[in-house]
mmCIF file of C-alpha atoms in Angstrom:
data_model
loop_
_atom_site.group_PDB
_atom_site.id
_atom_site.type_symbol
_atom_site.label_atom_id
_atom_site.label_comp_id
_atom_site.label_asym_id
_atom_site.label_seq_id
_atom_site.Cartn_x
_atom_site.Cartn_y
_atom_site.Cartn_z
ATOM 1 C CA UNK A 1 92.073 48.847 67.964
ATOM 2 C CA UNK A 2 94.375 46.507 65.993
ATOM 3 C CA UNK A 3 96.317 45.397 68.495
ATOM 4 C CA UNK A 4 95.340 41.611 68.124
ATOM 5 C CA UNK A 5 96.226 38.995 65.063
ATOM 6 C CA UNK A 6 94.404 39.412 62.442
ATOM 7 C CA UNK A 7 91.781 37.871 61.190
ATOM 8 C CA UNK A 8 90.721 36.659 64.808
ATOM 9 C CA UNK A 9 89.506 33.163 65.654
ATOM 10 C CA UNK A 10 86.534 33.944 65.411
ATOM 11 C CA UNK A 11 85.962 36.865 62.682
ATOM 12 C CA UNK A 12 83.124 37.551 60.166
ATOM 13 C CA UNK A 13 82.755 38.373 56.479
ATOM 14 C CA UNK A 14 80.695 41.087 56.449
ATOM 15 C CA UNK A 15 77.239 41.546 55.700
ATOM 16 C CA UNK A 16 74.129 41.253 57.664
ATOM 17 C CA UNK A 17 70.372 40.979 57.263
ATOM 18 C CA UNK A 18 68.803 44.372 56.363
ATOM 19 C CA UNK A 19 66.362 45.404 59.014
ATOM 20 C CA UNK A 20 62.929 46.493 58.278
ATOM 21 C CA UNK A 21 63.034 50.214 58.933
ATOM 22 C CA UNK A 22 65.890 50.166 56.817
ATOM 23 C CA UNK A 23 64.176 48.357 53.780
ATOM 24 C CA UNK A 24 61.113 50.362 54.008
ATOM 25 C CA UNK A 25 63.226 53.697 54.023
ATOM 26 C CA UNK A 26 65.096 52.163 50.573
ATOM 27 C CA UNK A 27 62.119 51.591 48.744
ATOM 28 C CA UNK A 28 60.431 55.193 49.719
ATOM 29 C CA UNK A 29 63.925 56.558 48.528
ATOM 30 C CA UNK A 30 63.209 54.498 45.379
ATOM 31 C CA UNK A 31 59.786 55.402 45.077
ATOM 32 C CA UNK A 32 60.512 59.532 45.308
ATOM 33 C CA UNK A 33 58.787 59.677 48.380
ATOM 34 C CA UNK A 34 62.382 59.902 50.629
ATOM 35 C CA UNK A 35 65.391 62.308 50.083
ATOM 36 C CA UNK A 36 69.225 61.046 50.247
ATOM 37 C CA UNK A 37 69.462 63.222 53.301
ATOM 38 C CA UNK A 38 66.523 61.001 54.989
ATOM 39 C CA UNK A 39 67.810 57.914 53.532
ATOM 40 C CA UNK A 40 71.293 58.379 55.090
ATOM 41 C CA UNK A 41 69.956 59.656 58.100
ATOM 42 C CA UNK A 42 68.056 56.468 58.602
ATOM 43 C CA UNK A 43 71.077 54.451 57.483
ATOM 44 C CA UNK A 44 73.119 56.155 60.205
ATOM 45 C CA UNK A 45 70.613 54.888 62.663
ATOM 46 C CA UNK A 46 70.228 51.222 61.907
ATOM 47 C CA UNK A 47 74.291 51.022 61.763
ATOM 48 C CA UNK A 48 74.529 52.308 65.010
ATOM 49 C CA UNK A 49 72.016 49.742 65.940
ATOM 50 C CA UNK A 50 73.727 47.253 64.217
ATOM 51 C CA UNK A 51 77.421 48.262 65.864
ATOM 52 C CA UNK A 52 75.531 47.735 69.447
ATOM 53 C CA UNK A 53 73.797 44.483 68.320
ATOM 54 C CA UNK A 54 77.444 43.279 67.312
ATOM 55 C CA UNK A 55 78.955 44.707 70.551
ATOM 56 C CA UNK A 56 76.051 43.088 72.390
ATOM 57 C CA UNK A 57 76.846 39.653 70.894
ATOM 58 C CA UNK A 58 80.511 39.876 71.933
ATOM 59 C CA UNK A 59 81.825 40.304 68.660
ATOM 60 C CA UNK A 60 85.799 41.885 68.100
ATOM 61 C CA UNK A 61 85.700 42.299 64.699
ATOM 62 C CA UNK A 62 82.858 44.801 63.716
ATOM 63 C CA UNK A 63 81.238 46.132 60.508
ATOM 64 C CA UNK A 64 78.402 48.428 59.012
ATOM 65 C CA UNK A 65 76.638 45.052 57.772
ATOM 66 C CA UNK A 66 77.279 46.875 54.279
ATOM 67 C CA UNK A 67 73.903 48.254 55.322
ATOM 68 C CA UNK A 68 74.653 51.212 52.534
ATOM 69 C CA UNK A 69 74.329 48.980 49.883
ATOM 70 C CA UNK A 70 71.867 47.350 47.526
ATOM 71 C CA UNK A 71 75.072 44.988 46.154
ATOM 72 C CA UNK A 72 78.292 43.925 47.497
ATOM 73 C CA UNK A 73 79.908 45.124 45.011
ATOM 74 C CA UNK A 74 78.428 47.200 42.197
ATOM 75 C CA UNK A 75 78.035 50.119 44.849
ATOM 76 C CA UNK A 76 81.960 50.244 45.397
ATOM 77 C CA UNK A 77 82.593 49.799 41.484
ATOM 78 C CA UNK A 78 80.518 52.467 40.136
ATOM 79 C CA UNK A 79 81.952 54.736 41.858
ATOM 80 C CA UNK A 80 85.181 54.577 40.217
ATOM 81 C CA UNK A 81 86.108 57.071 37.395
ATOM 82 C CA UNK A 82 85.952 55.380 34.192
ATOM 83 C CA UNK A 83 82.879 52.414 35.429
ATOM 84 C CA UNK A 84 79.232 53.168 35.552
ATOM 85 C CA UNK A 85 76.579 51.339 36.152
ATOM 86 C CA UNK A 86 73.709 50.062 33.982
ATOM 87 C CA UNK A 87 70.907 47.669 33.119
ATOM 88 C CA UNK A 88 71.910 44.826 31.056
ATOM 89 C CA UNK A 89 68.955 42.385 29.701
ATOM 90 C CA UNK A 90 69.561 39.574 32.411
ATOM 91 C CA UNK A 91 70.638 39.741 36.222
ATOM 92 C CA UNK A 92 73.310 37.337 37.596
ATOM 93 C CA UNK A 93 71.422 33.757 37.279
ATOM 94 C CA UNK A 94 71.974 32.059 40.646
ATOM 95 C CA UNK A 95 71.105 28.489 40.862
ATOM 96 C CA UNK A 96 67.212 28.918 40.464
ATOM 97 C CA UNK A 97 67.105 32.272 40.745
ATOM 98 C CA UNK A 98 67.736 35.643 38.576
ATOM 99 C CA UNK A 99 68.879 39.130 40.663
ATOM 100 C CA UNK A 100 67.583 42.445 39.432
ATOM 101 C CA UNK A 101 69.313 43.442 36.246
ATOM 102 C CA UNK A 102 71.829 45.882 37.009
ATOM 103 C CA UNK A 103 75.471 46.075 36.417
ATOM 104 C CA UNK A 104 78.656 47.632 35.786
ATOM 105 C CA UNK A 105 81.161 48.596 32.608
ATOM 106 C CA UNK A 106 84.106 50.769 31.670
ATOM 107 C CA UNK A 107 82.843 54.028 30.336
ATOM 108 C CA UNK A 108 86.274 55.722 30.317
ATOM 109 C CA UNK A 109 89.792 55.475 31.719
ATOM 110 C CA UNK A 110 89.942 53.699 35.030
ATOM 111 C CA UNK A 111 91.363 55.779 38.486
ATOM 112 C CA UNK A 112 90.703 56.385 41.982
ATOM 113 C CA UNK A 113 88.160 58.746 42.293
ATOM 114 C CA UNK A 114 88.684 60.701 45.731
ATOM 115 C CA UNK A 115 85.521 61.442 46.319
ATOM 116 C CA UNK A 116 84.498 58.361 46.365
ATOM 117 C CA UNK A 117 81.294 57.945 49.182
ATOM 118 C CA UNK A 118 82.840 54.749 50.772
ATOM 119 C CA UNK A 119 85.585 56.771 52.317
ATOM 120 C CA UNK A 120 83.269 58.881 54.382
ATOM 121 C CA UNK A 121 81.254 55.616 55.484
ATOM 122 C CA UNK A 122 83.589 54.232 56.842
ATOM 123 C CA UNK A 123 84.635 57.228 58.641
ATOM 124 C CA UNK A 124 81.555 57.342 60.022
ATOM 125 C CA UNK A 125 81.677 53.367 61.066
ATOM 126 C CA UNK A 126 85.038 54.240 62.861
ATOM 127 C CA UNK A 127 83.282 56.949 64.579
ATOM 128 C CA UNK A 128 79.951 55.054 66.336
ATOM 129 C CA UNK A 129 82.693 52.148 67.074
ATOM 130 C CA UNK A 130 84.470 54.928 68.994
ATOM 131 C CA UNK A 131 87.739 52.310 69.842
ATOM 132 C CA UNK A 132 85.384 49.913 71.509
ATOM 133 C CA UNK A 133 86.217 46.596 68.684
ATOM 134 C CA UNK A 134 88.012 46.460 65.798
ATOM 135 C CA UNK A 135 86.649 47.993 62.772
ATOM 136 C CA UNK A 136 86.426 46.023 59.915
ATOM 137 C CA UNK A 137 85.581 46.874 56.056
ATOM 138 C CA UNK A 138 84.819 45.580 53.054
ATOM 139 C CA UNK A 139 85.103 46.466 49.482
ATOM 140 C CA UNK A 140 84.889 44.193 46.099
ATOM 141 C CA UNK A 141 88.808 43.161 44.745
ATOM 142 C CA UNK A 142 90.008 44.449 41.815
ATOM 143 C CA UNK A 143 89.387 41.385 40.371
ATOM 144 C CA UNK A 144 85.996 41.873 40.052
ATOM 145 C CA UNK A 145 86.380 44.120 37.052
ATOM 146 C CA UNK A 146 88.230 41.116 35.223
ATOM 147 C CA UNK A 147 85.269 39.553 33.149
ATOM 148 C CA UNK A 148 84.787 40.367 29.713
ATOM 149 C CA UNK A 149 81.392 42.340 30.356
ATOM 150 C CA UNK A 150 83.239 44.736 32.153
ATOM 151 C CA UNK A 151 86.398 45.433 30.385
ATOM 152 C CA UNK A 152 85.740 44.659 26.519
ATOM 153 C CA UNK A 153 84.097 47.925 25.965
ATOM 154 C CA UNK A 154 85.884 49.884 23.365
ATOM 155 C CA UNK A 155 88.608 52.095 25.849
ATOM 156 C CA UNK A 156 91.269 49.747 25.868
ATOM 157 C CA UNK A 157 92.955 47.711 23.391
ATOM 158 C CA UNK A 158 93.352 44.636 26.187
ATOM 159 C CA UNK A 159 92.947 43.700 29.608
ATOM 160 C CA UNK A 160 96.608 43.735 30.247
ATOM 161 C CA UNK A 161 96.447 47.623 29.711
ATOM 162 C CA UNK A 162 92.886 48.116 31.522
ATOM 163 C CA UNK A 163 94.502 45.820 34.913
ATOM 164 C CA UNK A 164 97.173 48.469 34.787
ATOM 165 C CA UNK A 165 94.529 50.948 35.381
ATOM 166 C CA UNK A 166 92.538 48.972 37.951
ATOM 167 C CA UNK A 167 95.557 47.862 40.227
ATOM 168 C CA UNK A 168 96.718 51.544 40.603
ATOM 169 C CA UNK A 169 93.274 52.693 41.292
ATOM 170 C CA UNK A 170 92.954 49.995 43.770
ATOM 171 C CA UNK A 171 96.449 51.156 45.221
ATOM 172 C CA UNK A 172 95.229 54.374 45.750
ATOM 173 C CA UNK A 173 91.658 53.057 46.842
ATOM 174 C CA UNK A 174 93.934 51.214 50.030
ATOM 175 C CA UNK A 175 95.865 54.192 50.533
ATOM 176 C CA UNK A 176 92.684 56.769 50.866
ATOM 177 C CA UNK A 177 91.354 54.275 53.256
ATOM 178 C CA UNK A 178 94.470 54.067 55.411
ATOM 179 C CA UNK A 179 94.633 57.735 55.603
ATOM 180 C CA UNK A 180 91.025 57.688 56.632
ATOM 181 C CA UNK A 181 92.434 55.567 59.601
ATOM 182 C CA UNK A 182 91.216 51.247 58.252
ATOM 183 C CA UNK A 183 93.450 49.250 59.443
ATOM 184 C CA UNK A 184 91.551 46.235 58.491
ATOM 185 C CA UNK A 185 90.341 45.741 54.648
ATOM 186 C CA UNK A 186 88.723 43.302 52.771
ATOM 187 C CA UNK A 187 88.515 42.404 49.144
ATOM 188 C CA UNK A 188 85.912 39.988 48.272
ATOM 189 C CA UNK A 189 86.383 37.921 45.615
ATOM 190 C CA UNK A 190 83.846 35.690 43.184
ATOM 191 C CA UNK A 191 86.180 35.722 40.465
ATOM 192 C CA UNK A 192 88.380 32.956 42.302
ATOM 193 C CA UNK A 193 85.609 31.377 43.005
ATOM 194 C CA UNK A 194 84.335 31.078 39.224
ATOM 195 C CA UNK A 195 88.070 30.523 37.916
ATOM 196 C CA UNK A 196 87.660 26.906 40.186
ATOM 197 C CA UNK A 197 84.109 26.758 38.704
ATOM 198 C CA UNK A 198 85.668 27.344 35.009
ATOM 199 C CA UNK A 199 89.016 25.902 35.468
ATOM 200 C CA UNK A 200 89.088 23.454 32.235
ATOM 201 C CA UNK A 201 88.183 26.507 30.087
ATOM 202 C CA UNK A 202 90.866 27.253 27.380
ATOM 203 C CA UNK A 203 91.282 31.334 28.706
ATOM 204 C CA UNK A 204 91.752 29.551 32.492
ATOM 205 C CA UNK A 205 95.337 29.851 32.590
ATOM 206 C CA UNK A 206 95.719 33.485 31.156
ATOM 207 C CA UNK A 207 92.774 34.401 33.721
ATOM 208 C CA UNK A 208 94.237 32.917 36.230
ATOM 209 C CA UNK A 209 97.937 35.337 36.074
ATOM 210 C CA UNK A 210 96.088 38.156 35.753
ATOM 211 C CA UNK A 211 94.349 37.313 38.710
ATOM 212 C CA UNK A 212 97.277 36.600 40.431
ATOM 213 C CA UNK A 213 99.503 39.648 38.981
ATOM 214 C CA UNK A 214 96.335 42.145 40.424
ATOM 215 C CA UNK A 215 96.705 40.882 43.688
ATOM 216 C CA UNK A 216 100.281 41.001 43.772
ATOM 217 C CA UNK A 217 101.084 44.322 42.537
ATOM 218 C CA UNK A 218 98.212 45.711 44.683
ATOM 219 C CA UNK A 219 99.233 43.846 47.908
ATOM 220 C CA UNK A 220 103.080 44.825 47.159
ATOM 221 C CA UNK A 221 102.069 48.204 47.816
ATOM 222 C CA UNK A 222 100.046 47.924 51.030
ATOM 223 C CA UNK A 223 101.292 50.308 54.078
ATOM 224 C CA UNK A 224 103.188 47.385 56.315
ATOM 225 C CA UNK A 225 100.642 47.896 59.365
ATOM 226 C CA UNK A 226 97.798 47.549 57.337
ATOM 227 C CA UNK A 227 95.550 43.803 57.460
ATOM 228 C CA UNK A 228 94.153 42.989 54.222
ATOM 229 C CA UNK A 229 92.215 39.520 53.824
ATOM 230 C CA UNK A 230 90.362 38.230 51.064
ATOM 231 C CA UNK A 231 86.830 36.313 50.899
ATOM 232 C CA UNK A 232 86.476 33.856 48.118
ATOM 233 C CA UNK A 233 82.951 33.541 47.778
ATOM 234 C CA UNK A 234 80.688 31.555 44.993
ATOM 235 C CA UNK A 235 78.023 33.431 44.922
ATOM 236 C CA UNK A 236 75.310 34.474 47.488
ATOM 237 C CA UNK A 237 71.949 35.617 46.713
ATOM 238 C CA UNK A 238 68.714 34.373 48.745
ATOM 239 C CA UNK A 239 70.176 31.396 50.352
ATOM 240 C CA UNK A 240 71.040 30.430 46.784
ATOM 241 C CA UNK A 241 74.650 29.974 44.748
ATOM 242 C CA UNK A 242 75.921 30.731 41.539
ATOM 243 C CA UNK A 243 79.650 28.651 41.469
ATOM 244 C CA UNK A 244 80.336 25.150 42.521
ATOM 245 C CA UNK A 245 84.386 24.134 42.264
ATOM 246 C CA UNK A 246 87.108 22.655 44.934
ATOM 247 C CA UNK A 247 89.857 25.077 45.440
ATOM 248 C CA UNK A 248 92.633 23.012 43.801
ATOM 249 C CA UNK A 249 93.490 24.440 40.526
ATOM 250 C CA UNK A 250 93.431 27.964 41.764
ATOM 251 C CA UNK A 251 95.221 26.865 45.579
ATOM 252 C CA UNK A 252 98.888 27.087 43.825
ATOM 253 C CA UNK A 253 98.487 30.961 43.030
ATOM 254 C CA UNK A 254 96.249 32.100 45.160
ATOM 255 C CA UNK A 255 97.632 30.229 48.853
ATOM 256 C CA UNK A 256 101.558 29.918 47.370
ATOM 257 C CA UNK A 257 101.776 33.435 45.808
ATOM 258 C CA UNK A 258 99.909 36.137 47.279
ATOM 259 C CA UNK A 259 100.416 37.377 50.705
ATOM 260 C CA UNK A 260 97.022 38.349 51.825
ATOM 261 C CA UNK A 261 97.172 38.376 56.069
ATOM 262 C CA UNK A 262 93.880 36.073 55.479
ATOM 263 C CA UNK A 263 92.127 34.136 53.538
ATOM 264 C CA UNK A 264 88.159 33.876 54.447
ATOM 265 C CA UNK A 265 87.148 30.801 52.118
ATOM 266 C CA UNK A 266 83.896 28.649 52.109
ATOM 267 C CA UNK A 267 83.654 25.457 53.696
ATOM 268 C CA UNK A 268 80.002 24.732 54.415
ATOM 269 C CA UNK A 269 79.224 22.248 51.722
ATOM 270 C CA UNK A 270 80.731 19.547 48.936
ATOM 271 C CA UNK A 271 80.678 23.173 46.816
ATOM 272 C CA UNK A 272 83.521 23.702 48.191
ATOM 273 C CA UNK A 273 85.372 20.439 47.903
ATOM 274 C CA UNK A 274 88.321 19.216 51.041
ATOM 275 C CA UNK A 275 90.514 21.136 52.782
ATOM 276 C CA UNK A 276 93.778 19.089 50.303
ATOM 277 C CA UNK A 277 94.366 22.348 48.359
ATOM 278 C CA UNK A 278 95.470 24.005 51.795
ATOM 279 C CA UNK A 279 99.088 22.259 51.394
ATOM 280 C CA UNK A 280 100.115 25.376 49.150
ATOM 281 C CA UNK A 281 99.770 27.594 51.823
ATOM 282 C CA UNK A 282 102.939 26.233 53.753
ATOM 283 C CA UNK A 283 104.898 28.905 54.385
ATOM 284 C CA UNK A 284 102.223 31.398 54.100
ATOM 285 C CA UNK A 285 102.490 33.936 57.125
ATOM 286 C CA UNK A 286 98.972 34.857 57.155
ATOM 287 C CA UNK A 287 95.675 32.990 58.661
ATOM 288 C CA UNK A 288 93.002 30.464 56.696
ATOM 289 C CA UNK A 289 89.951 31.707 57.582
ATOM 290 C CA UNK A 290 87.408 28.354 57.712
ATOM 291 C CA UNK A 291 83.634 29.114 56.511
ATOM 292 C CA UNK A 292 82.416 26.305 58.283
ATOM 293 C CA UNK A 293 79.225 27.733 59.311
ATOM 294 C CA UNK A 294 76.724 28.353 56.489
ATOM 295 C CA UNK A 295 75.351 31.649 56.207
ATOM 296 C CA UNK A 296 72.612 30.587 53.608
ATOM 297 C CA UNK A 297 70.341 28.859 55.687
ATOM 298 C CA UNK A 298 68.739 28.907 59.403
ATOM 299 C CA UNK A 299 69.823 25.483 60.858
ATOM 300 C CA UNK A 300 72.040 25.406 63.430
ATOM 301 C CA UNK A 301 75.344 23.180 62.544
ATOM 302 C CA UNK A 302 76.530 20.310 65.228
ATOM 303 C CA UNK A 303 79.473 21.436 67.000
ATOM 304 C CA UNK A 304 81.194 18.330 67.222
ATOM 305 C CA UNK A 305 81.395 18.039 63.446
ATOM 306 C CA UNK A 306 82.532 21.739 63.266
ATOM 307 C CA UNK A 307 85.763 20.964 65.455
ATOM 308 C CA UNK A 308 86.101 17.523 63.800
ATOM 309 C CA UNK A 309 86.475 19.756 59.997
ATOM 310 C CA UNK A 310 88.525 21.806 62.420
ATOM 311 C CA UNK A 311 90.757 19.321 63.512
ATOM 312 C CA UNK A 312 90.789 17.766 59.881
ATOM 313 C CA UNK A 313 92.225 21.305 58.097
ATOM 314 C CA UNK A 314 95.065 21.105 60.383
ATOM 315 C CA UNK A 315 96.688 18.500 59.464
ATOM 316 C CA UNK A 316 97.386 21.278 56.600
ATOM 317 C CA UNK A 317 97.472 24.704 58.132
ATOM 318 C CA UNK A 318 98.346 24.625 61.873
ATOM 319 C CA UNK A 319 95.745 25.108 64.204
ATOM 320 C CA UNK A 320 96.988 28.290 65.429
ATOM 321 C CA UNK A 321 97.007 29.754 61.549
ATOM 322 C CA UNK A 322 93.127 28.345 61.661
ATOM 323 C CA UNK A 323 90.015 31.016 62.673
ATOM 324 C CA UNK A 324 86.321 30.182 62.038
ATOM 325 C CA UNK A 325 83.567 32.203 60.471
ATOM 326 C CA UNK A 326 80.247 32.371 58.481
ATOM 327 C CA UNK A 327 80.911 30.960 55.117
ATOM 328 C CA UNK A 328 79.692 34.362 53.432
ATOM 329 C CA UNK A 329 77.783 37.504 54.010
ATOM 330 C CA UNK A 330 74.279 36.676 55.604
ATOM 331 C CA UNK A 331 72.887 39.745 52.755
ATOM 332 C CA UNK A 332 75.512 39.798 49.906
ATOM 333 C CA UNK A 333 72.425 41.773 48.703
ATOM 334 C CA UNK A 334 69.887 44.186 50.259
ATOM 335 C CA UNK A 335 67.349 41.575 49.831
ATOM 336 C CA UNK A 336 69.338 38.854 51.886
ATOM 337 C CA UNK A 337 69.209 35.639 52.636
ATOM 338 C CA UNK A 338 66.211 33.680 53.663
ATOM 339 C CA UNK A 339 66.161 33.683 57.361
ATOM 340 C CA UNK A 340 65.202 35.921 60.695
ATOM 341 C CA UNK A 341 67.589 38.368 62.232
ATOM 342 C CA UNK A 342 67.591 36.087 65.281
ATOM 343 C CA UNK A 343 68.830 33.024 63.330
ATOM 344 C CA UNK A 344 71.595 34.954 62.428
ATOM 345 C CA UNK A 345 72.511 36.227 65.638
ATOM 346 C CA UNK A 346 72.534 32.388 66.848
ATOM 347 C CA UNK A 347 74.685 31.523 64.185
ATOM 348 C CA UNK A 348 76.790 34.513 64.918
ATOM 349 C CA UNK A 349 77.007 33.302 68.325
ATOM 350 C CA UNK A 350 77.592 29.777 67.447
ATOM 351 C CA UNK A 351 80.518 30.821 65.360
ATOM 352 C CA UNK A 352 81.968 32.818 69.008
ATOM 353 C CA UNK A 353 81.337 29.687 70.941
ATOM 354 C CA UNK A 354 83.467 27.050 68.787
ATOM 355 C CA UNK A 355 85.804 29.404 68.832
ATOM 356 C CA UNK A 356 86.145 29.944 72.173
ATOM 357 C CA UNK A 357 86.199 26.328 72.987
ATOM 358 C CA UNK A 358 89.312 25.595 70.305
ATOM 359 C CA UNK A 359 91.332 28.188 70.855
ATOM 360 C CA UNK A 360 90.322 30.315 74.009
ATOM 361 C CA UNK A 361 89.869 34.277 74.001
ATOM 362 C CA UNK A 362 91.538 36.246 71.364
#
């Protein structure tokens, strides 16, 4: 079911709030005291729950809340030949807060590896949806693999020659899950986000084109009824960040020089900076993808001032290139951010209602 534009006016991200019987059955997995096959049984369960709750809330666009996962990424990464995980000294430092220490590296030469377990879960998302929305899903972009920690480790003599590896694995990666029947991917994307944060460092520039060259080679090769869209996220662990940075000195590459068919980018604070840096994407075919609505914390926003920012990114992107959604995940991690599941099912539904009101039904 593809059908419609994508992203839609009203779309999501990607993650949601981990439900209890879910939680408890990770940490008896943890502790020994559940097997895989019980673990993913129970997984199973709570996404089919979670593909009704969406359904229920009247959402098109629908995902597995990346309920398999302990991080948004590291679980897709490790599973690549030539990274593995492991347990640096330190977790990612948010603002205030430290995650669990845990990790990934190149341990050999980088490539698809097709048997990797994210093919099969989607499968089984696209199953329980059964045709009834639009299956969405969401994997880390190649990008991601860019920093220093996870490159600089003995296998290749540069980054230029390890991105070689990483753009055809992620070539193939978008291939296996097109033949696997996703018609909608993701690649989420911090290392934009930090490149704005670190953008009067002296490697900036050089980061910045390989960036760039990634996405472009990657993109170049993407089947021509595929949807790919990007988040640009700055960090999102327990209602806390870990990047501040307006988009302008990455907005020239990344909204005048890649060709994702959207562009899901945070909004929801002065993190974030105005919606100026949206004059590169003239001429951009695909759709900006407003995080107006802050995932991080409980309190509903004021709709007025929603389709006021609305109304005030237009005068940039036309309104009919504009969609609206969370400004992130609601659990970039298993341990999620700090709020009930029925705050954010209301913000869920808030997000659905200014849409509707702006632009009508999808």
């Amino acid at each position: 079911m593809t059908s419609k534009t994508l992203p839609l006016h009203a779309d999501t991200v990607g993650s949601y709030l981990r439900t209890e019987p879910l939680k408890q059955a990770r940490a008896k997995f943890i502790a020994g005291e559940l097997s895989q096959t019980e673990l993913t049984n129970i997984e199973d369960q709570e996404i089919e729950k979670l593909v009704q709750a969406q359904l229920d809330a009247g959402i098109q666009v629908i995902t597995d809340g990346e309920f398999r996962r302990a991080f948004w990424h590291i679980d897709f990464l490790e599973q690549l030949n030539g990274i593995e995980g492991y347990q640096p000294e330190h977790g990612y430092k948010f603002n205030g807060v430290e995650t669990k220490a845990y990790n990934t590296r190149c341990c050999g030469k980088v490539s698809w590896n097709p048997n990797h377990p994210f093919i099969e879960h989607f499968k089984k998302l696209n199953k329980i949806v059964a045709g009834r929305a639009i299956v969405k899903y969401t994997i880390p972009s190649p990008n991601q693999l860019m920093y220093p920690v996870q490159w600089d480790t003995g296998i290749y003599a540069n980054r230029a020659e390890f991105a070689k590896d990483v753009q055809q694995a992620y070539i193939d990666a978008m291939h296996a899950f097109y033949e696997a029947g996703c018609r909608y991917l993701q690649f989420d994307d911090v290392y934009w986000g930090s490149l704005c944060n670190n953008h009067e460092k002296p490697e900036f520039e050089a980061d910045k084109a390989q960036a760039l060259e990634n996405i472009q080679v990657v993109l170049a090769a993407k089947p021509a009824d595929m949807i790919i869209t990007t988040h640009v996220c700055r960090g999102n662990f327990r209602s806390t960040y870990l990047l501040s940075g307006a988009y302008d000195p990455v907005a020239d590459a990344l909204f005048g020089q890649t060709r994702y068919d959207g562009y899901f980018l945070e909004y929801d604070d002065e993190r974030s900076g105005g919606f100026e840096p949206l004059k590169h994407f003239a001429g951009n075919p695909g759709r900006v993808v407003l995080g107006l609505i802050s995932s991080k914390f409980p309190e509903l926003e004021d709709k007025a001032s929603i389709k006021a920012r609305i109304t005030e990114a237009s005068k940039y992107v036309p309104l009919e290139q504009l969609c609206l959604s969370p400004q992130c995940g609601f659990a970039s991690t298993e341990e999620g951010n700090i709020m009930t599941e029925a705050q954010q099912w209301a913000k869920v539904a808030l997000v659905e209602e200014i849409a509707k009101e702006v632009w009508g039904e999808d």
